[in-house]
Amino acid sequence: MEKKRRITFYTDLNGPHKDQIREQVAMTPEERWRVFIKLRKMYFGLMGEPPKLPKRITLTRPPWM
């Protein structure tokens, strides 16, 4: 079971950034990756999947040649 986060009140705007850096330093790369994937799934659940772009490379001659 995940630990619930407490509501924190900060006195300056750097407080949340410093807390996030402190948390990430304590994590291993695998834990950070799992958290990233979890947040990404939550984001795509709210906003929807991004549209797939065509993956085509077009080579043309520049006009000056």
CSV table of C-alpha atoms in Angstrom, one decimal:
chain,number,residue,atom,x,y,z
A,1,MET,CA,0.0,0.0,0.0
A,2,GLU,CA,1.4,3.4,-1.0
A,3,LYS,CA,2.0,6.0,1.6
A,4,LYS,CA,-0.3,9.0,1.3
A,5,ARG,CA,1.3,12.3,0.8
A,6,ARG,CA,0.7,15.1,3.2
A,7,ILE,CA,-0.4,18.6,2.2
A,8,THR,CA,2.7,20.8,2.4
A,9,PHE,CA,2.6,24.6,2.6
A,10,TYR,CA,5.7,26.3,1.2
A,11,THR,CA,6.9,29.8,2.0
A,12,ASP,CA,8.6,30.3,-1.4
A,13,LEU,CA,8.3,28.9,-4.9
A,14,ASN,CA,11.5,26.9,-4.7
A,15,GLY,CA,10.1,24.6,-2.0
A,16,PRO,CA,8.3,22.1,-4.2
A,17,HIS,CA,11.3,21.9,-6.6
A,18,LYS,CA,13.7,21.2,-3.7
A,19,ASP,CA,11.4,18.5,-2.3
A,20,GLN,CA,11.1,16.9,-5.7
A,21,ILE,CA,14.9,16.9,-6.2
A,22,ARG,CA,15.4,15.4,-2.6
A,23,GLU,CA,12.9,12.6,-3.4
A,24,GLN,CA,14.5,11.8,-6.7
A,25,VAL,CA,18.0,11.6,-5.2
A,26,ALA,CA,16.8,9.0,-2.7
A,27,MET,CA,15.3,6.8,-5.5
A,28,THR,CA,17.1,4.3,-7.7
A,29,PRO,CA,16.9,4.8,-11.5
A,30,GLU,CA,14.4,1.8,-11.7
A,31,GLU,CA,12.1,3.4,-9.2
A,32,ARG,CA,12.2,6.8,-11.0
A,33,TRP,CA,11.4,5.0,-14.3
A,34,ARG,CA,8.4,3.2,-12.7
A,35,VAL,CA,7.1,6.6,-11.3
A,36,PHE,CA,7.6,8.2,-14.7
A,37,ILE,CA,5.6,5.5,-16.4
A,38,LYS,CA,2.8,5.7,-13.8
A,39,LEU,CA,2.6,9.5,-14.2
A,40,ARG,CA,2.6,9.2,-17.9
A,41,LYS,CA,-0.3,6.7,-17.8
A,42,MET,CA,-2.3,9.0,-15.6
A,43,TYR,CA,-1.6,12.0,-17.9
A,44,PHE,CA,-2.6,10.0,-21.0
A,45,GLY,CA,-5.7,8.8,-19.1
A,46,LEU,CA,-6.8,12.4,-18.5
A,47,MET,CA,-5.6,14.0,-21.8
A,48,GLY,CA,-5.9,11.1,-24.2
A,49,GLU,CA,-3.2,9.5,-26.3
A,50,PRO,CA,-1.3,11.8,-28.5
A,51,PRO,CA,-2.0,11.5,-32.3
A,52,LYS,CA,0.4,9.3,-34.2
A,53,LEU,CA,2.5,11.3,-36.6
A,54,PRO,CA,3.5,10.0,-40.0
A,55,LYS,CA,6.9,8.5,-39.9
A,56,ARG,CA,8.1,9.3,-43.4
A,57,ILE,CA,11.4,10.8,-44.4
A,58,THR,CA,11.3,12.9,-47.6
A,59,LEU,CA,14.5,13.8,-49.3
A,60,THR,CA,14.3,16.7,-51.7
A,61,ARG,CA,16.9,18.7,-53.6
A,62,PRO,CA,17.5,22.1,-52.2
A,63,PRO,CA,16.4,24.9,-54.6
A,64,TRP,CA,19.9,26.4,-54.7
A,65,MET,CA,21.5,23.2,-56.2
